[in-house]
Amino acid sequence: MAPIPYRPVLAIVFVLPILVFGNDRFKRQCVPCHSTNIPDLETLYFRYLQTHGSTQRSQKTMRLYLLHPTIQNSTLPPQVLKGFGLHPPLKPELLDQTLPMYFETYDLTKRIKFKSSK
Amino acid sequence: MGILFIILAFFAYTLEKEHLITTEIQTMNSYLTQLEEELKNHHLHYSKEIVIDTKGYQLGLYDIDRHPILTQLHASFLWNTSLSHEGDKVYASHTLSTYFLGVATIIVSKKIDTTPIVIRLATLLIPLFLLMAIVGWILSRIAFKPALTAFETIDTFIKHATHDLNTPIAAILSNARILEEKISEVSLHRFVQRISIGAKTLTGLYEDLVYLNFQCDSPTPRTEEISPLIHEQLGLLDTLIAYKELSVTTALSQTKLTIVADDFRRLLNNLITNAIKYNTPKGSIFITLEKNFLSIKDSGIGLSDREKEKIYERYWRGESFETGLGIGMEIIVRVCKSYTLTLEINSTKNHGSEFTIRWPQSLIVPF
């Protein structure tokens, strides 16, 4: 009997629920608030990339801030934070589901294209 | 001159290529600065669609951890250097001070085309090489003209003289023979003998020159016994041998070879003549004929090591007052080559020489 390909099976069992539920929770719990009176999600995304230079570093820093929201852990300047206030702390489980979805939503690699005029 | 031109072409190519690379890198750097501005604009405007014109370059955008954001590059880039070229590919990189769109490093690459350089150098150097080759050839002709003229004059003279020598030599020989018979006074015989020697020497020279200059198609080789040919040549040269008072000892075993008799006559004549000419008065000659070889040994003036190398040169003659044109060895070598015979020379200055001719088994006719 041929061995069962374990990688696709693992992906279906573990990753698919995270994506499905993560997307759902991101849309329900993050987007509504950030659409109104606090910094826009896209602006934050660009700000983090500009400051930290990579998606991985940005995600790691954002996670630390959202777990322990202090001025020291924040990427935004203190004067900006004074205006908006600190983010309420979030649970790791929530961040595991929503943060990947957030970075996936604004992923720059999907926007950039090369073309040659020569 | 060819090697000089290759070196020159190589250096010119290297310099031109370096110049091309430098120019290309400058252009790439301008493009990189322009691209940074473009990324900044897209970043500040949160562009939904970012289209980057690569302008024919291969482009790579990398984050701070050197992970590709979007790249067309496959070659491994030397991250430690800002500028580089590898083979025919030129690279240029630019590190951004602010990470617009999360880009920390931009790398561009382009394959440089050296064909125009090669064409330009070829169109310049090939005509120059041809010109110099022609000038060199003309100059060498001018420089060697006296020597070439001298050689041509000698050859032309020999060719012309050869045609006209036969009849007078035959007349001299026949008349000398008649005189020898008719003159009763013994003291005059010596003078007639000298005339006869001179004429026979001229005959040998004539035959050698004809062989060298007017070689016709060789007749078919036949089975010939060698010892009668040796006796025949000794008989022809007896006047010379007697004049120098030489003693000739022969040890000839019965040997038959498949040859053209005239070729061997010429070979033997030259070998024996040399043994006589370069011998000392009252000297000795030993001729040994075995199944596989012939040896002619004399007690003459011998050859130095330098002379052993020079004897094969045309028109070279030993340190002798004897007559000859210096073509005897050339004839010997030519006959040896045509029958694949091997020639060995053992000679000691002032002690004599031994010329040994060995023939291949294929020439030997079994009894």
Coordinates of C-alpha atoms in Angstrom, one line a residue:
Chain A
M1 CA 0.0 0.0 0.0
A2 CA 1.3 3.4 -0.9
P3 CA 2.2 5.7 2.0
I4 CA -0.2 8.5 2.8
P5 CA 1.4 11.9 1.9
Y6 CA 1.6 13.4 5.4
R7 CA 2.4 17.1 4.4
P8 CA -0.9 17.9 2.7
V9 CA -2.8 16.1 5.4
L10 CA -1.0 18.1 8.1
A11 CA -1.7 21.3 6.2
I12 CA -5.4 20.5 6.0
V13 CA -5.7 19.5 9.6
F14 CA -3.8 22.5 11.2
V15 CA -3.3 25.4 8.8
L16 CA -6.6 25.5 7.1
P17 CA -8.6 26.1 10.3
I18 CA -6.2 28.8 11.3
L19 CA -6.7 30.6 8.0
V20 CA -10.4 30.2 8.0
F21 CA -10.9 31.2 11.6
G22 CA -8.0 33.7 11.6
N23 CA -9.5 35.5 8.6
D24 CA -12.8 35.6 10.3
R25 CA -11.5 36.8 13.6
F26 CA -9.3 39.4 11.9
K27 CA -12.3 40.9 10.1
R28 CA -14.5 40.8 13.1
Q29 CA -12.1 42.0 15.8
C30 CA -9.5 44.2 14.1
V31 CA -10.9 45.8 11.0
P32 CA -14.0 47.6 12.6
C33 CA -12.0 49.5 15.2
H34 CA -9.1 50.4 12.9
S35 CA -11.5 51.7 10.3
T36 CA -12.7 54.5 12.6
N37 CA -10.7 56.5 15.1
I38 CA -7.4 54.7 15.5
P39 CA -4.4 54.4 13.0
D40 CA -5.4 52.8 9.8
L41 CA -4.2 49.2 9.4
E42 CA -2.5 49.8 6.0
T43 CA -0.7 52.9 7.4
L44 CA 0.6 50.8 10.3
Y45 CA 1.7 48.1 8.0
F46 CA 3.8 50.5 5.9
R47 CA 5.1 52.2 9.1
Y48 CA 6.3 48.8 10.5
L49 CA 7.9 47.8 7.3
Q50 CA 9.7 51.1 6.9
T51 CA 11.0 50.9 10.5
H52 CA 12.0 47.2 10.7
G53 CA 12.9 46.4 7.1
S54 CA 11.2 43.0 6.8
T55 CA 7.8 41.3 7.3
Q56 CA 9.1 38.8 9.8
R57 CA 10.7 41.5 12.0
S58 CA 7.6 43.7 11.7
Q59 CA 5.3 40.8 12.7
K60 CA 7.6 39.9 15.6
T61 CA 7.7 43.5 16.9
M62 CA 4.0 44.0 16.5
R63 CA 3.2 40.8 18.4
L64 CA 5.5 41.9 21.3
Y65 CA 3.7 45.2 21.5
L66 CA 0.2 43.7 21.3
L67 CA 1.1 41.3 24.1
H68 CA 2.7 43.9 26.2
P69 CA 1.6 47.3 25.0
T70 CA 4.1 49.9 26.4
I71 CA 5.6 53.0 24.9
Q72 CA 9.0 51.2 24.8
N73 CA 7.6 48.3 22.8
S74 CA 5.8 50.5 20.4
T75 CA 7.0 51.3 16.9
L76 CA 5.0 54.5 16.8
P77 CA 6.5 57.7 18.2
P78 CA 5.4 58.6 21.8
Q79 CA 3.6 61.8 20.7
V80 CA 1.4 59.7 18.3
L81 CA 0.7 57.2 21.1
K82 CA -0.4 60.1 23.4
G83 CA -3.0 61.0 20.8
F84 CA -4.4 57.5 20.3
G85 CA -3.5 55.8 23.5
L86 CA -1.9 52.3 24.0
H87 CA -3.6 49.3 22.5
P88 CA -5.3 47.0 25.0
P89 CA -3.2 43.8 25.5
L90 CA -4.3 40.8 23.4
K91 CA -4.1 37.1 24.1
P92 CA -1.5 35.0 22.3
E93 CA -4.1 32.7 20.8
L94 CA -5.9 35.6 19.2
L95 CA -2.6 37.0 17.8
D96 CA -1.7 33.6 16.4
Q97 CA -4.8 33.7 14.3
T98 CA -5.1 37.4 13.4
L99 CA -1.5 38.6 12.8
P100 CA -0.7 36.3 9.9
M101 CA -4.0 37.3 8.3
Y102 CA -3.2 41.0 8.8
F103 CA 0.2 40.7 7.0
E104 CA -1.3 38.5 4.4
T105 CA -4.0 41.1 3.6
Y106 CA -1.5 43.9 2.9
D107 CA 1.3 41.7 1.5
L108 CA 3.5 43.8 -0.8
T109 CA 4.8 41.0 -2.9
K110 CA 1.3 40.7 -4.4
R111 CA 1.4 44.4 -5.4
I112 CA 4.9 44.7 -6.9
K113 CA 5.4 43.8 -10.5
F114 CA 8.4 44.1 -12.8
K115 CA 8.2 45.1 -16.4
S116 CA 11.0 46.1 -18.8
S117 CA 10.8 49.0 -21.2
K118 CA 13.8 47.7 -23.1
Chain B
M1 CA 55.2 38.7 -34.3
G2 CA 51.9 36.7 -34.1
I3 CA 52.4 36.1 -30.4
L4 CA 53.1 39.8 -29.9
F5 CA 49.8 40.6 -31.6
I6 CA 47.9 38.1 -29.5
I7 CA 49.3 39.7 -26.3
L8 CA 48.4 43.1 -27.6
A9 CA 44.9 42.0 -28.6
F10 CA 44.4 40.4 -25.1
F11 CA 45.5 43.6 -23.3
A12 CA 43.4 45.8 -25.5
Y13 CA 40.4 43.5 -25.0
T14 CA 40.9 43.5 -21.2
L15 CA 41.1 47.3 -21.1
E16 CA 38.1 47.8 -23.3
K17 CA 36.1 45.3 -21.2
E18 CA 37.1 47.0 -17.9
H19 CA 36.0 50.4 -19.4
L20 CA 32.7 48.8 -20.5
I21 CA 32.1 47.4 -17.0
T22 CA 32.9 50.7 -15.4
T23 CA 30.5 52.6 -17.7
E24 CA 27.8 50.0 -17.1
I25 CA 28.2 50.1 -13.3
Q26 CA 27.8 53.9 -13.4
T27 CA 24.6 53.6 -15.4
M28 CA 23.4 51.0 -13.0
N29 CA 24.1 53.3 -10.0
S30 CA 22.1 56.1 -11.6
Y31 CA 19.2 53.6 -12.1
L32 CA 19.4 52.5 -8.5
T33 CA 19.2 56.0 -7.2
Q34 CA 16.2 56.6 -9.4
L35 CA 14.6 53.4 -8.3
E36 CA 15.0 54.4 -4.6
E37 CA 13.0 57.5 -5.3
E38 CA 10.4 55.5 -7.1
L39 CA 10.0 53.1 -4.1
K40 CA 9.8 56.1 -1.8
N41 CA 6.9 57.6 -3.8
H42 CA 5.0 54.3 -3.8
H43 CA 5.6 53.9 -0.1
L44 CA 4.3 57.4 0.8
H45 CA 1.3 57.0 -1.4
Y46 CA 0.5 53.4 -0.2
S47 CA 0.3 52.4 -3.9
K48 CA -2.1 49.5 -4.5
E49 CA -0.2 48.5 -7.7
I50 CA 3.5 49.0 -7.9
V51 CA 5.0 48.5 -11.4
I52 CA 8.8 48.8 -11.5
D53 CA 10.5 49.4 -14.8
T54 CA 13.6 47.1 -14.9
K55 CA 15.0 48.9 -18.0
G56 CA 16.5 45.7 -19.3
Y57 CA 18.3 44.8 -16.1
Q58 CA 17.7 41.8 -13.9
L59 CA 16.4 43.2 -10.6
G60 CA 16.2 41.9 -7.1
L61 CA 14.5 43.6 -4.1
Y62 CA 15.7 42.2 -0.7
D63 CA 14.6 42.9 2.9
I64 CA 17.0 43.5 5.8
D65 CA 17.5 39.8 6.4
R66 CA 18.5 39.4 2.7
H67 CA 15.3 37.5 2.0
P68 CA 14.0 38.2 -1.5
I69 CA 10.8 40.3 -1.7
L70 CA 10.8 40.0 -5.5
T71 CA 13.7 39.0 -7.6
Q72 CA 14.7 38.0 -11.1
L73 CA 18.3 37.1 -10.0
H74 CA 19.4 33.5 -9.8
A75 CA 23.2 33.9 -9.5
S76 CA 24.7 34.0 -6.0
F77 CA 25.6 37.6 -5.3
L78 CA 28.6 38.6 -3.3
W79 CA 27.0 40.4 -0.4
N80 CA 30.3 41.7 1.0
T81 CA 31.0 43.9 -1.9
S82 CA 28.9 46.8 -3.2
L83 CA 30.1 46.4 -6.8
S84 CA 31.1 43.3 -8.6
H85 CA 31.3 41.4 -11.8
E86 CA 31.4 37.7 -12.3
G87 CA 32.2 36.4 -15.7
D88 CA 30.3 38.4 -18.2
K89 CA 27.7 39.6 -15.6
V90 CA 27.9 42.9 -13.9
Y91 CA 26.2 43.5 -10.6
A92 CA 25.5 46.7 -8.7
S93 CA 23.8 47.0 -5.3
H94 CA 22.3 49.8 -3.3
T95 CA 21.4 49.8 0.4
L96 CA 18.5 52.0 1.4
S97 CA 18.8 54.1 4.5
T98 CA 15.0 54.0 5.0
Y99 CA 13.3 50.7 4.2
F100 CA 10.6 52.0 1.8
L101 CA 8.2 49.1 1.1
G102 CA 10.3 47.0 3.4
V103 CA 13.2 47.0 0.8
A104 CA 16.6 47.1 2.4
T105 CA 18.8 46.3 -0.6
I106 CA 18.3 46.5 -4.3
I107 CA 20.5 44.5 -6.7
V108 CA 20.7 44.9 -10.4
S109 CA 22.6 42.7 -12.8
K110 CA 23.3 42.8 -16.5
K111 CA 25.0 40.5 -18.9
I112 CA 27.6 42.6 -20.8
D113 CA 28.0 42.0 -24.5
T114 CA 31.7 42.0 -25.5
T115 CA 31.0 41.3 -29.2
P116 CA 31.3 45.0 -30.2
I117 CA 34.7 45.1 -28.6
V118 CA 35.9 41.9 -30.4
I119 CA 34.6 43.3 -33.7
R120 CA 36.2 46.7 -33.1
L121 CA 39.6 45.1 -32.2
A122 CA 39.4 42.7 -35.1
T123 CA 38.8 45.5 -37.6
L124 CA 41.7 47.4 -36.2
L125 CA 44.3 44.6 -35.4
I126 CA 43.8 42.2 -38.4
P127 CA 44.6 44.8 -41.1
L128 CA 47.5 46.1 -38.9
F129 CA 48.8 42.5 -38.5
L130 CA 48.5 41.9 -42.3
L131 CA 50.2 45.2 -43.0
M132 CA 53.1 44.3 -40.6
A133 CA 53.3 40.8 -42.0
I134 CA 53.7 42.1 -45.5
V135 CA 56.2 44.8 -44.5
G136 CA 58.1 42.1 -42.5
W137 CA 58.1 39.7 -45.5
I138 CA 59.3 42.5 -47.9
L139 CA 62.1 43.5 -45.4
S140 CA 63.2 39.9 -45.0
R141 CA 63.3 39.4 -48.7
I142 CA 65.5 42.5 -49.0
A143 CA 67.7 41.4 -46.1
F144 CA 68.2 37.8 -47.4
K145 CA 68.4 38.8 -51.1
P146 CA 72.2 38.6 -51.4
A147 CA 72.3 35.1 -49.8
L148 CA 69.3 33.9 -51.9
T149 CA 70.9 35.2 -55.0
A150 CA 74.2 33.5 -54.2
F151 CA 72.4 30.1 -53.7
E152 CA 70.3 30.6 -56.9
T153 CA 73.5 31.4 -58.8
I154 CA 75.3 28.3 -57.6
D155 CA 72.3 26.1 -58.4
T156 CA 71.8 27.7 -61.9
F157 CA 75.5 27.3 -62.6
I158 CA 75.6 23.7 -61.6
K159 CA 72.5 22.9 -63.7
H160 CA 73.9 24.7 -66.7
A161 CA 77.4 23.3 -66.3
T162 CA 76.1 19.7 -65.9
H163 CA 74.5 19.7 -69.3
D164 CA 77.7 20.6 -71.1
L165 CA 80.2 18.6 -69.1
N166 CA 79.6 15.1 -70.4
T167 CA 81.0 15.3 -73.9
P168 CA 84.4 17.0 -73.0
I169 CA 84.9 14.6 -70.1
A170 CA 84.4 11.6 -72.3
A171 CA 86.8 13.0 -74.8
I172 CA 89.5 13.7 -72.2
L173 CA 89.2 10.2 -70.8
S174 CA 89.3 8.4 -74.1
N175 CA 92.3 10.5 -75.3
A176 CA 94.1 10.0 -72.0
R177 CA 93.7 6.2 -72.4
I178 CA 95.1 6.4 -76.0
L179 CA 98.0 8.6 -74.8
E180 CA 98.9 6.1 -72.1
E181 CA 99.1 3.4 -74.6
K182 CA 101.0 5.3 -77.2
I183 CA 103.6 7.1 -75.0
S184 CA 106.6 5.0 -74.6
E185 CA 108.5 7.2 -72.2
V186 CA 107.7 6.0 -68.6
S187 CA 108.3 9.4 -67.0
L188 CA 105.4 10.9 -69.0
H189 CA 103.0 8.2 -67.8
R190 CA 102.6 10.0 -64.4
F191 CA 101.3 13.2 -66.2
V192 CA 98.8 11.1 -68.3
Q193 CA 97.7 9.4 -65.0
R194 CA 96.9 12.8 -63.5
I195 CA 94.8 13.7 -66.5
S196 CA 93.0 10.4 -66.1
I197 CA 92.4 11.0 -62.4
G198 CA 91.1 14.5 -63.0
A199 CA 88.7 13.3 -65.7
K200 CA 87.4 10.4 -63.6
T201 CA 86.8 12.8 -60.7
L202 CA 84.9 15.0 -63.1
T203 CA 82.9 12.0 -64.3
G204 CA 81.9 11.2 -60.7
L205 CA 80.9 14.8 -60.0
Y206 CA 78.9 14.9 -63.3
E207 CA 77.0 11.8 -62.4
D208 CA 76.3 13.0 -58.8
L209 CA 75.0 16.4 -60.1
V210 CA 72.8 14.7 -62.7
Y211 CA 71.4 12.4 -59.9
L212 CA 70.7 15.4 -57.6
N213 CA 69.4 17.9 -60.2
F214 CA 67.7 15.7 -62.9
Q215 CA 66.5 12.7 -61.0
C216 CA 64.3 10.7 -63.3
D217 CA 61.9 7.9 -62.4
S218 CA 63.8 5.1 -60.8
P219 CA 63.9 1.8 -62.6
T220 CA 62.4 -1.3 -60.9
P221 CA 64.7 -2.7 -58.2
R222 CA 66.2 -6.1 -59.0
T223 CA 68.3 -8.7 -57.2
E224 CA 71.9 -7.5 -57.3
E225 CA 75.0 -9.0 -55.7
I226 CA 76.9 -6.3 -53.8
S227 CA 80.5 -7.5 -53.9
P228 CA 80.9 -7.2 -57.7
L229 CA 79.6 -3.6 -57.4
I230 CA 82.3 -2.9 -54.8
H231 CA 85.0 -4.4 -57.0
E232 CA 83.7 -2.4 -59.9
Q233 CA 84.0 0.9 -58.0
L234 CA 87.4 0.0 -56.7
G235 CA 88.5 -0.7 -60.3
L236 CA 87.1 2.7 -61.4
L237 CA 88.9 4.4 -58.5
D238 CA 92.2 2.4 -58.8
T239 CA 94.1 5.4 -60.4
L240 CA 93.2 7.5 -57.4
I241 CA 94.1 4.7 -54.9
A242 CA 97.4 4.1 -56.6
Y243 CA 98.2 7.8 -56.8
K244 CA 97.8 8.1 -53.0
E245 CA 99.5 4.7 -52.5
L246 CA 96.7 3.4 -50.3
S247 CA 96.3 -0.2 -49.3
V248 CA 92.7 -1.6 -49.7
T249 CA 91.6 -4.7 -47.7
T250 CA 88.3 -6.2 -48.4
A251 CA 86.3 -8.9 -46.6
L252 CA 83.2 -9.4 -48.7
S253 CA 80.7 -12.1 -48.0
Q254 CA 78.2 -13.0 -50.6
T255 CA 75.2 -10.6 -50.2
K256 CA 72.3 -10.1 -52.5
L257 CA 69.9 -7.2 -52.2
T258 CA 66.8 -6.1 -54.1
I259 CA 68.0 -2.7 -55.3
V260 CA 68.6 -0.5 -58.3
A261 CA 72.3 -1.2 -59.1
D262 CA 73.0 2.4 -60.2
D263 CA 71.8 3.8 -56.8
F264 CA 74.2 1.5 -55.0
R265 CA 77.0 2.3 -57.4
R266 CA 76.5 6.0 -56.6
L267 CA 76.4 5.2 -52.8
L268 CA 79.5 3.0 -53.0
N269 CA 81.4 5.5 -55.2
N270 CA 80.8 8.4 -52.8
L271 CA 81.7 6.3 -49.7
I272 CA 84.9 4.9 -51.3
T273 CA 85.8 8.3 -52.8
N274 CA 85.5 9.9 -49.4
A275 CA 87.6 7.2 -47.9
I276 CA 90.3 7.9 -50.5
K277 CA 90.0 11.7 -50.6
Y278 CA 90.1 12.2 -46.8
N279 CA 92.8 9.6 -46.3
T280 CA 96.5 10.2 -45.6
P281 CA 99.1 9.2 -48.2
K282 CA 100.0 5.5 -47.8
G283 CA 97.0 5.1 -45.6
S284 CA 94.6 2.1 -45.5
I285 CA 91.0 1.3 -46.4
F286 CA 89.1 -1.6 -45.0
I287 CA 85.9 -2.7 -46.7
T288 CA 83.7 -5.2 -44.9
L289 CA 80.5 -6.6 -46.4
E290 CA 78.2 -8.8 -44.3
K291 CA 74.7 -10.0 -44.8
N292 CA 73.2 -7.1 -42.9
F293 CA 75.8 -4.3 -43.4
L294 CA 78.6 -2.7 -45.3
S295 CA 81.5 -0.9 -43.5
I296 CA 84.1 1.3 -45.1
K297 CA 86.8 2.2 -42.7
D298 CA 89.8 4.5 -43.5
S299 CA 92.9 5.7 -41.6
G300 CA 92.3 9.3 -42.7
I301 CA 92.0 12.7 -41.1
G302 CA 88.7 11.8 -39.3
L303 CA 86.0 14.2 -38.2
S304 CA 85.5 16.3 -35.2
D305 CA 82.1 16.3 -33.4
R306 CA 81.2 19.6 -35.1
E307 CA 82.2 18.3 -38.5
K308 CA 80.0 15.2 -37.9
E309 CA 77.0 17.5 -37.7
K310 CA 78.0 19.6 -40.7
I311 CA 78.8 16.8 -43.2
Y312 CA 75.1 16.6 -44.1
E313 CA 75.0 20.2 -45.3
R314 CA 75.0 20.7 -49.0
Y315 CA 78.2 22.2 -50.4
W316 CA 80.1 21.5 -47.2
R317 CA 83.6 20.1 -47.6
G318 CA 86.0 18.9 -45.0
E319 CA 89.3 20.6 -44.2
S320 CA 90.8 19.2 -47.3
F321 CA 92.6 20.4 -50.3
E322 CA 90.8 17.7 -52.3
T323 CA 88.4 18.4 -55.1
G324 CA 84.6 18.1 -54.8
L325 CA 81.5 20.1 -54.5
G326 CA 80.4 18.9 -51.1
I327 CA 77.4 17.0 -52.4
G328 CA 78.7 13.4 -51.7
M329 CA 77.0 13.1 -48.3
E330 CA 73.8 14.4 -49.7
I331 CA 73.7 11.7 -52.3
I332 CA 74.6 9.0 -49.6
V333 CA 71.8 10.3 -47.4
R334 CA 69.3 10.4 -50.3
V335 CA 70.1 6.8 -51.3
C336 CA 69.8 5.7 -47.6
K337 CA 66.4 7.4 -47.3
S338 CA 65.0 5.8 -50.4
Y339 CA 66.0 2.3 -49.3
T340 CA 65.5 3.0 -45.5
L341 CA 69.1 2.2 -44.9
T342 CA 70.7 3.4 -41.6
L343 CA 74.0 5.2 -41.7
E344 CA 76.4 5.1 -38.7
I345 CA 79.5 7.3 -38.5
N346 CA 82.2 6.5 -36.1
S347 CA 85.0 8.9 -36.5
T348 CA 87.9 10.3 -34.4
K349 CA 89.8 13.4 -35.5
N350 CA 93.2 12.5 -36.9
H351 CA 92.5 8.7 -36.5
G352 CA 90.1 7.9 -39.3
S353 CA 86.4 7.3 -39.9
E354 CA 84.2 4.3 -40.3
F355 CA 80.9 4.6 -42.3
T356 CA 78.5 1.7 -41.7
I357 CA 75.4 1.2 -43.8
R358 CA 72.8 -1.2 -42.5
W359 CA 69.8 -2.4 -44.6
P360 CA 66.5 -3.8 -43.6
Q361 CA 65.7 -7.5 -43.7
S362 CA 63.2 -6.8 -46.5
L363 CA 66.0 -5.9 -48.9
I364 CA 68.0 -9.1 -48.3
V365 CA 67.6 -11.8 -50.9
P366 CA 68.1 -15.2 -49.3
F367 CA 70.4 -17.7 -51.1

